[in-house]
PDB file of C-alpha atoms in Angstrom:
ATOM      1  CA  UNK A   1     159.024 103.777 110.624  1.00 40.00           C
ATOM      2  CA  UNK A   2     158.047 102.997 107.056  1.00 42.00           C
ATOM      3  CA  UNK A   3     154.671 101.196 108.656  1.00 46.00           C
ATOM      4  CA  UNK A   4     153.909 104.348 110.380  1.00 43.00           C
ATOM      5  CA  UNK A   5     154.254 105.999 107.482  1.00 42.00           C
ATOM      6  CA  UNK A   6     151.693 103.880 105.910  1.00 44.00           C
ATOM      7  CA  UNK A   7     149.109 103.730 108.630  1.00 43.00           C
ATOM      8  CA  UNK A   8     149.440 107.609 108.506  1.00 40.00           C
ATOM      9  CA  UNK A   9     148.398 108.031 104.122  1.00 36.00           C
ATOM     10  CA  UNK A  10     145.794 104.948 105.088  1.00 40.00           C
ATOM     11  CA  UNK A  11     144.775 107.830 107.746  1.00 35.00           C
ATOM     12  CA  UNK A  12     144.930 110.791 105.720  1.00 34.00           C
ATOM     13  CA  UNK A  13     143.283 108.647 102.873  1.00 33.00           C
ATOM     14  CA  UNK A  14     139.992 108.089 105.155  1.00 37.00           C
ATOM     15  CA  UNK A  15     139.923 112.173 105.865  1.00 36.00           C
ATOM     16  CA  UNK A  16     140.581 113.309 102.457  1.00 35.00           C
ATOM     17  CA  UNK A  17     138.226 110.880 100.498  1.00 36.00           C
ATOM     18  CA  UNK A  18     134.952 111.708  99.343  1.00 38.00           C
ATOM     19  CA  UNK A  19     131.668 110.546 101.154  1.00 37.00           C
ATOM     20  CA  UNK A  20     130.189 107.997  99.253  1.00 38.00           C
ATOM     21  CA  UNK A  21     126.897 109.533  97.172  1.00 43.00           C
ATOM     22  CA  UNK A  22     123.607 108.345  98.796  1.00 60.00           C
ATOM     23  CA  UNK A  23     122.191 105.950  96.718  1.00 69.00           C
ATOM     24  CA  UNK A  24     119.671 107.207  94.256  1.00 82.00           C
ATOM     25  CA  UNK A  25     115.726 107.058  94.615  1.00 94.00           C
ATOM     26  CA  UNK A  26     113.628 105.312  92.184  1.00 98.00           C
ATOM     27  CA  UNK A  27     110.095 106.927  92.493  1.00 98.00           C
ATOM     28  CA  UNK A  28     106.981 105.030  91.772  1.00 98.00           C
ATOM     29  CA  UNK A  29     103.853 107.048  90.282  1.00 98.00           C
ATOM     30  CA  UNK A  30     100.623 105.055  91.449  1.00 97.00           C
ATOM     31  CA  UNK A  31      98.265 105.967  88.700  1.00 96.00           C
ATOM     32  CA  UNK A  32      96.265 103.020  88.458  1.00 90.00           C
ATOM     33  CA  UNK A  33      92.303 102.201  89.258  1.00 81.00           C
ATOM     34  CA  UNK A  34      91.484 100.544  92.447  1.00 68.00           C
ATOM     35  CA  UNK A  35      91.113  97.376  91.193  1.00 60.00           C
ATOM     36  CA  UNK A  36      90.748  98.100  87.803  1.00 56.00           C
ATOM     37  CA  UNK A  37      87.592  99.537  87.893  1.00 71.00           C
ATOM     38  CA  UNK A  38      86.969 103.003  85.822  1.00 78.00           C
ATOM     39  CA  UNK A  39      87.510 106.096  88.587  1.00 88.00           C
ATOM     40  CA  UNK A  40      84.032 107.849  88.616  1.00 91.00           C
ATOM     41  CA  UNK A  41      86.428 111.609  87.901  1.00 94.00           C
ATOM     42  CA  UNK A  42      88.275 110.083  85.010  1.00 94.00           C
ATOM     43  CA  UNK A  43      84.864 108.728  83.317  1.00 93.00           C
ATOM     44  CA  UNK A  44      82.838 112.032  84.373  1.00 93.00           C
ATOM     45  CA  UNK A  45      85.777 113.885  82.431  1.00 94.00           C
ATOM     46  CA  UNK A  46      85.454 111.361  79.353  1.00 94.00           C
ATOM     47  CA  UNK A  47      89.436 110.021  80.427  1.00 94.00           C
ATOM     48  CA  UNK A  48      90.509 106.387  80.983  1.00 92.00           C
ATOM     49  CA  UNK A  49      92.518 107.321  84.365  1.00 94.00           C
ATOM     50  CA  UNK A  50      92.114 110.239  86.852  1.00 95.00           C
ATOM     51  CA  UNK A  51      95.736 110.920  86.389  1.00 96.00           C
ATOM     52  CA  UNK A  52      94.595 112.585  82.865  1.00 97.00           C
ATOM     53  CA  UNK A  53      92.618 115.137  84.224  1.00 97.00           C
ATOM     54  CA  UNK A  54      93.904 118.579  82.849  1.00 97.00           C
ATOM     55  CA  UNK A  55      94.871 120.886  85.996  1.00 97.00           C
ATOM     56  CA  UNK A  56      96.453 124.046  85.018  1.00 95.00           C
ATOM     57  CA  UNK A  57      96.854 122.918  81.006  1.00 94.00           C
ATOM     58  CA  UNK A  58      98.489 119.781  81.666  1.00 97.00           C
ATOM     59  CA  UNK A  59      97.436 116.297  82.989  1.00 97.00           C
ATOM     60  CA  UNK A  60      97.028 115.769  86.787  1.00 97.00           C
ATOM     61  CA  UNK A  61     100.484 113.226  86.282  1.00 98.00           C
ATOM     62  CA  UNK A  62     102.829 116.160  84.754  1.00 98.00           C
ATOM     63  CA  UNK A  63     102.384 118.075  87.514  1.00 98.00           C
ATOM     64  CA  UNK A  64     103.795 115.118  90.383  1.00 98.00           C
ATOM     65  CA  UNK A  65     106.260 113.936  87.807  1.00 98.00           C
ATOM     66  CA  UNK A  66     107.865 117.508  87.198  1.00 98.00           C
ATOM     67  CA  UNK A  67     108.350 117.129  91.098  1.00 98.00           C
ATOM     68  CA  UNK A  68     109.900 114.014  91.145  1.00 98.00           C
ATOM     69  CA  UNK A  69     112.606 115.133  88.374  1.00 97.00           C
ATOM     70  CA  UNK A  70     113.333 118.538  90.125  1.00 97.00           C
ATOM     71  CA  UNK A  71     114.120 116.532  93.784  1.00 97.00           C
ATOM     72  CA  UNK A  72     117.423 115.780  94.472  1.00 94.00           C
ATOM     73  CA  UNK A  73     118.233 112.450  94.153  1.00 90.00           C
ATOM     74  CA  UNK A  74     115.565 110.754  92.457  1.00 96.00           C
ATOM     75  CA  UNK A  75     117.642 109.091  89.792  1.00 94.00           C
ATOM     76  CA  UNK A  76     115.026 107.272  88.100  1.00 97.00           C
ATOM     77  CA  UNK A  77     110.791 107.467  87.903  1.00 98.00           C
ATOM     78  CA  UNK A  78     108.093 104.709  86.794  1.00 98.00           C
ATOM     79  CA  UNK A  79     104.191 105.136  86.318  1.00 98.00           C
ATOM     80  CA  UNK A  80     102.467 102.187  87.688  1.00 97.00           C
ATOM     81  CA  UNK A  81      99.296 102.035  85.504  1.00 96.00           C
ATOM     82  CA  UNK A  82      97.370  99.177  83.968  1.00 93.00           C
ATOM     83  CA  UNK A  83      97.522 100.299  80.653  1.00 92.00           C
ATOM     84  CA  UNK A  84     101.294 101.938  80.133  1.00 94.00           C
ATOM     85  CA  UNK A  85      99.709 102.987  76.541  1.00 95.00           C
ATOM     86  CA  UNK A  86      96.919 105.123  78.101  1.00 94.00           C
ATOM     87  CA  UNK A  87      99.889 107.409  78.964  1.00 96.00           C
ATOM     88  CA  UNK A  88     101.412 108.269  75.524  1.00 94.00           C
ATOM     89  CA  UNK A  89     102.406 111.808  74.865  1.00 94.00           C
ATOM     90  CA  UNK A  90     102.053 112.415  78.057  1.00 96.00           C
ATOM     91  CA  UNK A  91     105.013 111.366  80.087  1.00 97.00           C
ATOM     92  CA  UNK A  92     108.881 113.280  79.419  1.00 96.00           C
ATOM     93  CA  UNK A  93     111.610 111.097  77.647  1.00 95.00           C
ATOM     94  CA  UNK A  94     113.650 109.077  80.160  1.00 95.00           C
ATOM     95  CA  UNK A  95     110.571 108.361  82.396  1.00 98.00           C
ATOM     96  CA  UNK A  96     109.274 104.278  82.518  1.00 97.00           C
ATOM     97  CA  UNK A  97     106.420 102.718  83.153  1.00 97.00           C
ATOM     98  CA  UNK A  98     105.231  99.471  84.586  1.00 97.00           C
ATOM     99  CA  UNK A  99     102.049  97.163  84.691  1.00 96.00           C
ATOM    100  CA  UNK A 100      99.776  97.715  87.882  1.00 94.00           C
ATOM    101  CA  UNK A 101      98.931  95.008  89.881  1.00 92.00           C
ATOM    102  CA  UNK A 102      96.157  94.526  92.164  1.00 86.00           C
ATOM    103  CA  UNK A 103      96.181  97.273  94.439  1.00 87.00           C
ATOM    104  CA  UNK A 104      98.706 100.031  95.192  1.00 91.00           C
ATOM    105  CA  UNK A 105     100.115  97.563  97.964  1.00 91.00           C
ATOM    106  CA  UNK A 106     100.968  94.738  95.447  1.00 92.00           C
ATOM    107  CA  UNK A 107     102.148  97.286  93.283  1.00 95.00           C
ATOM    108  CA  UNK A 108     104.535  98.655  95.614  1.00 95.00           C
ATOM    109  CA  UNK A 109     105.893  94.760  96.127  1.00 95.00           C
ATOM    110  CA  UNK A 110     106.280  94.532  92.302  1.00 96.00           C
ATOM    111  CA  UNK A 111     108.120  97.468  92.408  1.00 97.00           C
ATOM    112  CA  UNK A 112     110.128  96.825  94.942  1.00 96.00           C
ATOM    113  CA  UNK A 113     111.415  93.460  93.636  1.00 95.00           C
ATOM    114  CA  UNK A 114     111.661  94.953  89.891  1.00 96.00           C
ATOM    115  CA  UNK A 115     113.784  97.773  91.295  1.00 96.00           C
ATOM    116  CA  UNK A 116     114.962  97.248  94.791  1.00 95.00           C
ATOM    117  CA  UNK A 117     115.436  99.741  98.011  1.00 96.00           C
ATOM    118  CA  UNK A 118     115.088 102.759  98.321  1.00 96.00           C
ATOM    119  CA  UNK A 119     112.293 103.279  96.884  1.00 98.00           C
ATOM    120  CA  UNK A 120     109.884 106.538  97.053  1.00 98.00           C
ATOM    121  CA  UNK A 121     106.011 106.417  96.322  1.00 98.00           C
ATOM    122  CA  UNK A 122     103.338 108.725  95.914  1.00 98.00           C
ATOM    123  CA  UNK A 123     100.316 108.670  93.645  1.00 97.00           C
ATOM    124  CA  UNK A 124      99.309 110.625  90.246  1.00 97.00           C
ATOM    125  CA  UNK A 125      96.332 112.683  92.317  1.00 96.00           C
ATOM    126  CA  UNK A 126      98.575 114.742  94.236  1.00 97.00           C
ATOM    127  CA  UNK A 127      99.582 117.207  91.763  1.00 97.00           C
ATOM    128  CA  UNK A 128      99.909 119.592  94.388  1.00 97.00           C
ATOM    129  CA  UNK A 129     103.386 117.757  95.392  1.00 98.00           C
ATOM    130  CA  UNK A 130     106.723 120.211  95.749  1.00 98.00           C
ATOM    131  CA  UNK A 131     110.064 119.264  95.879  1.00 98.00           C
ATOM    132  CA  UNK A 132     110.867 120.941  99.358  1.00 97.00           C
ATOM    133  CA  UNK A 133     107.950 118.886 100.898  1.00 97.00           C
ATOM    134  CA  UNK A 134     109.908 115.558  98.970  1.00 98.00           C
ATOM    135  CA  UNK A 135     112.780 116.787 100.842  1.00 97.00           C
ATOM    136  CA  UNK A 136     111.569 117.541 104.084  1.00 97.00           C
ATOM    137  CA  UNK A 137     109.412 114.062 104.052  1.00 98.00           C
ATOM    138  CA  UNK A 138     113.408 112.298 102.847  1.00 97.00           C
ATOM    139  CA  UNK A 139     114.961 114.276 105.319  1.00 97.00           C
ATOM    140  CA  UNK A 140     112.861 113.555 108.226  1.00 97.00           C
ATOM    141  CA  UNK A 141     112.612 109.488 107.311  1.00 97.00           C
ATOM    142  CA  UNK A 142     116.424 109.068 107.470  1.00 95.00           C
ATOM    143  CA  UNK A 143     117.441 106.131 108.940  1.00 94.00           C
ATOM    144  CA  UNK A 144     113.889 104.496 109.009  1.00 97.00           C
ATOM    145  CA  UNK A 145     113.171 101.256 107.441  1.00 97.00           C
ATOM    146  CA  UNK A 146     110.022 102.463 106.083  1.00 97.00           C
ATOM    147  CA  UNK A 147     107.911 105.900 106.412  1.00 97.00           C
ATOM    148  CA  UNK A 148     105.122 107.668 105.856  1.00 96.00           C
ATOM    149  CA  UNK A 149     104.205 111.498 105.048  1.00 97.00           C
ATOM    150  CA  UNK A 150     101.586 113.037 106.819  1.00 97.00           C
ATOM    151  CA  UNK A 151     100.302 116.441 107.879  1.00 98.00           C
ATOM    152  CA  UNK A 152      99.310 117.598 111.319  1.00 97.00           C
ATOM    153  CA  UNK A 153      95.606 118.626 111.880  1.00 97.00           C
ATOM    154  CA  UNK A 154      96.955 121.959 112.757  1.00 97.00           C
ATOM    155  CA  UNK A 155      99.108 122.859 109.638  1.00 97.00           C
ATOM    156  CA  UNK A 156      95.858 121.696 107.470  1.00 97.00           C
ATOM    157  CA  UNK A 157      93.436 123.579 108.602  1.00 96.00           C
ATOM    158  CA  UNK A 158      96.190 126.780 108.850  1.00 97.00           C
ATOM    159  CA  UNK A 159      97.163 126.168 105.048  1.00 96.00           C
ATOM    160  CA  UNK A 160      93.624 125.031 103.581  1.00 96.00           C
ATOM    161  CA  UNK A 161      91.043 126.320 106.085  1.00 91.00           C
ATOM    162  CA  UNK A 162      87.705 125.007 105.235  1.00 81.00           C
ATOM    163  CA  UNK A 163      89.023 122.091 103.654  1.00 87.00           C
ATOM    164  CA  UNK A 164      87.469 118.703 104.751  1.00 87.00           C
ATOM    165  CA  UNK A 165      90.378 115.910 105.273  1.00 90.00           C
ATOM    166  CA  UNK A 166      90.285 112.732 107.257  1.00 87.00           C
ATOM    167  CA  UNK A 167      92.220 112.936 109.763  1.00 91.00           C
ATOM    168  CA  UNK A 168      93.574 109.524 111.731  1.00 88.00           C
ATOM    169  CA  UNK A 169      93.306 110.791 115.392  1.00 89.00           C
ATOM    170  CA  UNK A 170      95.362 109.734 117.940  1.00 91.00           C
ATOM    171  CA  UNK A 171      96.089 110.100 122.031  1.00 93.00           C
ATOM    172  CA  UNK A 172      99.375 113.053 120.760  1.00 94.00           C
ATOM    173  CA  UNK A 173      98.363 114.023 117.299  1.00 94.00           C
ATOM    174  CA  UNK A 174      95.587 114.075 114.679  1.00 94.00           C
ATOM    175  CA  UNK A 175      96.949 114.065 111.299  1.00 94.00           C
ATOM    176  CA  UNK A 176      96.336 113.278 107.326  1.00 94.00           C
ATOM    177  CA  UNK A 177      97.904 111.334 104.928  1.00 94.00           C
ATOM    178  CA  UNK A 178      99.981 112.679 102.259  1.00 96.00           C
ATOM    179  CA  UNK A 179     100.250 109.729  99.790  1.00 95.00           C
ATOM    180  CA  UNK A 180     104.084 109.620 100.573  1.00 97.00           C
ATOM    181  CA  UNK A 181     105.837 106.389 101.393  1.00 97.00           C
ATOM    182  CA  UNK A 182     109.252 105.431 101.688  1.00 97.00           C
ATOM    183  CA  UNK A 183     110.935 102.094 101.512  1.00 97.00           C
ATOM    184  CA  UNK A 184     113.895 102.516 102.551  1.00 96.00           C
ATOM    185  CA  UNK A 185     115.730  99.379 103.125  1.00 95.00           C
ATOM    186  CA  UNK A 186     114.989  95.793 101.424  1.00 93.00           C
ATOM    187  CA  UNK A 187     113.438  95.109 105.255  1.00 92.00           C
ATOM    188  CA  UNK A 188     110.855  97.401 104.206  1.00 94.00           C
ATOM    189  CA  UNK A 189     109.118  94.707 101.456  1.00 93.00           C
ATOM    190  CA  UNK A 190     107.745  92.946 105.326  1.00 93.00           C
ATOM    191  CA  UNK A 191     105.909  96.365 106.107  1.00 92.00           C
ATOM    192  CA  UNK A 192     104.453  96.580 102.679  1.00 91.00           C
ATOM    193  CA  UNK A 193     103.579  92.881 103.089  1.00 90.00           C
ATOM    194  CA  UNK A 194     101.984  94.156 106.059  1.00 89.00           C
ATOM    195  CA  UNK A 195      99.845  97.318 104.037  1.00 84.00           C
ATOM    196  CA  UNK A 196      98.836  94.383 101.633  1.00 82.00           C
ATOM    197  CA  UNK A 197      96.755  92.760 104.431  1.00 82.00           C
ATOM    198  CA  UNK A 198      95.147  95.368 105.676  1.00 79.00           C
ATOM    199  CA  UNK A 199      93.904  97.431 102.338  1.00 74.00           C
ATOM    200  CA  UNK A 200      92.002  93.889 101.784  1.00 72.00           C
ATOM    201  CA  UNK A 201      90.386  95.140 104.897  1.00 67.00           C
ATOM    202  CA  UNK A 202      90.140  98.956 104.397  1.00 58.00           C
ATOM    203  CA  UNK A 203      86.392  98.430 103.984  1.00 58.00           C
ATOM    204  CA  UNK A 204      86.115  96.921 107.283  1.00 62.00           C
ATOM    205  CA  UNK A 205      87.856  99.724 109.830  1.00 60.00           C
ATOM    206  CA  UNK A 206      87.715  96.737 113.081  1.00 66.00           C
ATOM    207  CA  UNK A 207      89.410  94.373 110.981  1.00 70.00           C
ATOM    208  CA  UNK A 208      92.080  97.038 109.972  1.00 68.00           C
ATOM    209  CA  UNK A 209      92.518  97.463 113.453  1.00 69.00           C
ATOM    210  CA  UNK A 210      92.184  93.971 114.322  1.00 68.00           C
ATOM    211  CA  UNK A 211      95.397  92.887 112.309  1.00 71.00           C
ATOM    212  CA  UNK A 212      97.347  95.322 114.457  1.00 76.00           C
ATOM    213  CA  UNK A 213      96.681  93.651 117.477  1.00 80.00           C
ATOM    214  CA  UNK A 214      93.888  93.779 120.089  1.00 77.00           C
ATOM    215  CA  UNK A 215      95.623  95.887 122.414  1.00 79.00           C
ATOM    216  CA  UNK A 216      96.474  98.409 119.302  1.00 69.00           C
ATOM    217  CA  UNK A 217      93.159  98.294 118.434  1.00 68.00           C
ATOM    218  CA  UNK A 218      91.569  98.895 121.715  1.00 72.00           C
ATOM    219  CA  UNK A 219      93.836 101.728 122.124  1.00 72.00           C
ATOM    220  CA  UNK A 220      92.875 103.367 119.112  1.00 65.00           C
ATOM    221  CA  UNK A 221      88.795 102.542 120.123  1.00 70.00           C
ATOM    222  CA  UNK A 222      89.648 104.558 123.306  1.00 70.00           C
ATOM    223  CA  UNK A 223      92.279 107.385 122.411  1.00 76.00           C
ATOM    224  CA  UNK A 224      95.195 105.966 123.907  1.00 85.00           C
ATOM    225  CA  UNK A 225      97.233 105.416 121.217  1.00 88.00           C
ATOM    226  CA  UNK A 226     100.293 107.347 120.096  1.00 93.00           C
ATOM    227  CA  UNK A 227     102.202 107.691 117.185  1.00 94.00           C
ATOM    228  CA  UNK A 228     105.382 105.738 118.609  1.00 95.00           C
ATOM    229  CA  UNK A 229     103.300 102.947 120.076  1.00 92.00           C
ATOM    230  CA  UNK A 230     101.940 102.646 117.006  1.00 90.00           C
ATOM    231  CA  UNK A 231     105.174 102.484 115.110  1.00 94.00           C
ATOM    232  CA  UNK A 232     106.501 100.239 117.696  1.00 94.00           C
ATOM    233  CA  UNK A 233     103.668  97.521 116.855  1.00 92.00           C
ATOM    234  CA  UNK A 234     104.373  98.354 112.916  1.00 92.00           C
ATOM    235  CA  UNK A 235     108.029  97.151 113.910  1.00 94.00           C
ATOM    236  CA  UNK A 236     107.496  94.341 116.276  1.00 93.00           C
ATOM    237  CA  UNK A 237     105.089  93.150 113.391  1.00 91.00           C
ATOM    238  CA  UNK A 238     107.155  93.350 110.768  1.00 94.00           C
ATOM    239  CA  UNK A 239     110.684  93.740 111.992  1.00 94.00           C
ATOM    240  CA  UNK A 240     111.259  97.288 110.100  1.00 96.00           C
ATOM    241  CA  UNK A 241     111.868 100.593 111.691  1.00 96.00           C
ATOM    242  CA  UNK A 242     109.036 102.730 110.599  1.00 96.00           C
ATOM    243  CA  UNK A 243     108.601 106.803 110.922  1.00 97.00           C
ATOM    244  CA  UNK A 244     105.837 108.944 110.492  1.00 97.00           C
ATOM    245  CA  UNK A 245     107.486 111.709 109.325  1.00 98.00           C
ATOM    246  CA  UNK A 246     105.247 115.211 109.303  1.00 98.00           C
ATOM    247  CA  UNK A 247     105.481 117.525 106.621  1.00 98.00           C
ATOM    248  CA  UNK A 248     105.333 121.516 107.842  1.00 96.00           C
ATOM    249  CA  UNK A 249     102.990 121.896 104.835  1.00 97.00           C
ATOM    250  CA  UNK A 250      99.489 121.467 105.459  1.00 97.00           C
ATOM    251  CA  UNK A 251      98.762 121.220 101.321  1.00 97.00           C
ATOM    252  CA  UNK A 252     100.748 118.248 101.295  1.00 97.00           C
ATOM    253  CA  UNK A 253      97.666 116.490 102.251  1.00 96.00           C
ATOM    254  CA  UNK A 254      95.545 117.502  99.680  1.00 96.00           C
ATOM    255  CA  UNK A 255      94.609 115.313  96.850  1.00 95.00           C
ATOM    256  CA  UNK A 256      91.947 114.793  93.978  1.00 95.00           C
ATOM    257  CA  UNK A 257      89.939 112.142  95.353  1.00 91.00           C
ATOM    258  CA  UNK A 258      86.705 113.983  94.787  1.00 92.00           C
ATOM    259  CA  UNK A 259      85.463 116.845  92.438  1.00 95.00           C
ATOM    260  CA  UNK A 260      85.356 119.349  95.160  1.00 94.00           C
ATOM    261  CA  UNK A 261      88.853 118.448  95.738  1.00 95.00           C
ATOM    262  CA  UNK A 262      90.006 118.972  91.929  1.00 96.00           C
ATOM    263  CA  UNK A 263      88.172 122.801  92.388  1.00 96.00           C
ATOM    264  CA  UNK A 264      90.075 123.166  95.273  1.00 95.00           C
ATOM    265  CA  UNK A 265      93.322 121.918  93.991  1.00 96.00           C
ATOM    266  CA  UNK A 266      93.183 124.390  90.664  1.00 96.00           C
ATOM    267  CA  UNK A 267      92.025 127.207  93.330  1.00 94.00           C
ATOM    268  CA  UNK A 268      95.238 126.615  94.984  1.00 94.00           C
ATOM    269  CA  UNK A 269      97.288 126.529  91.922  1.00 94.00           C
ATOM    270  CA  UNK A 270      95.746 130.055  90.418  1.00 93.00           C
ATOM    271  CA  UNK A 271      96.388 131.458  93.692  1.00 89.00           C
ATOM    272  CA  UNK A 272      99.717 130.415  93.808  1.00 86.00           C
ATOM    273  CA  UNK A 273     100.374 131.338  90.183  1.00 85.00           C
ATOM    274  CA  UNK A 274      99.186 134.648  90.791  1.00 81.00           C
TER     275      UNK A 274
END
């Protein structure tokens, strides 16, 4: 009797507990040059880093890192820049910074082994970022050892019509990146491993391609390629789940990687101000 007793509170204990709180994010700011070079914006502006360029009153950074600290549980957020000094006075208390290393993929693998999994990342020139697309992109990556934000051809050209994006097209969707990434699990360090290898190569599409495998890339030469094949081969490749996880928001794939891009960016901004 007494034994029953127990195994009914050890019962009652697992119905009445609390669920355990999801682990919190840290989010990593890419704000860094491509290889350390000076961006062509930031030195047409007179700035040492595109992330400084003023958008609304305020740097191009403020705007993603008020983003970051109004989503839901992102518990901590670092700047990844090569010179952490080029960003005093501009960054809130509480937020860190770290040294970039070569290339947003080996910065992502610093981060990850400074700070662990999970582990969200987006970059300083996409100061369009909001918090429900953050949440939608979280949402929609659950369970995924790694994943990526993007946004269908169709919701870009509804939300930003004239806007020129390039769009990866394959045989079921055409879509854009929205310089969101999620690494989810420590598995996830293989698959940016894996991004590592190919940016070398992002000059040199076929060789992209190429590290994929020859039947991915002959799939992609001809169309036939869809979005789970292609996350199958990211898995079989690197033994993490990975998602592609679309965001309803076709502005969510808008950066500043261009000066017509910063007009349209502060166009969007009055307009939504107004």
């Amino acid at each position: 009797m007494r034994r029953a007793a127990r195994e009914n509170t050890r019962e009652a204990l697992r119905v009445t507990a609390p669920p355990r709180a999801a682990e919190p994010l840290t989010a990593l700011v890419l704000a860094g040059s491509r290889a350390g070079a000076a961006d062509p914006m930031a030195v047409a502006a007179g700035l040492s880093h595109k992330a400084l360029i003023p958008i609304a009153g305020r740097p191009m950074i403020s705007h993603v890192i008020d983003t970051l600290l109004a989503t839901p549980g992102v518990g901590r957020v670092v700047v990844c820049i090569e010179t952490p000094e080029a960003l005093t006075g501009v960054l809130p208390p509480g937020v860190e910074t770290m040294t970039a290393a070569a290339g947003p993929s080996a910065s992502v693998l610093s981060a990850l082994a400074a700070y662990g999994a999970p582990l969200l990342v987006t970059t300083a020139d996409n100061p369009l970022l909001r918090p429900a697309w953050v949440q939608a992109f979280l949402d929609g990556a659950a369970g995924a050892d790694v994943a990526a934000g993007v946004a269908g051809e169709a919701a870009v050209m509804r939300d930003v019509p004239g806007t020129k994006r390039t769009f990866i097209r394959l045989s079921d969707a055409a879509f854009s990146g929205c310089n969101l990434f999620l690494f989810r699990t420590p598995g996830a360090a293989r698959a940016a491993a894996l991004w590592r290898r190919i940016e070398r190569e992002r000059k040199h599409p076929l060789r992209m391609g190429w590290l994929l495998g020859p039947g991915v890339l002959l799939r992609v030469l001809t169309r036939r390629l869809t979005v789970r094949a292609l996350c199958e081969r990211i898995g079989r490749l690197t033994g993490a789940e990975a998602r592609l996880v679309f965001i309803p928001d076709g502005r969510a794939a808008v950066d500043v990687d261009k000066p017509a891009d910063l007009e349209l960016v502060k166009a969007l901004m009055a307009a939504e101000a107004a």
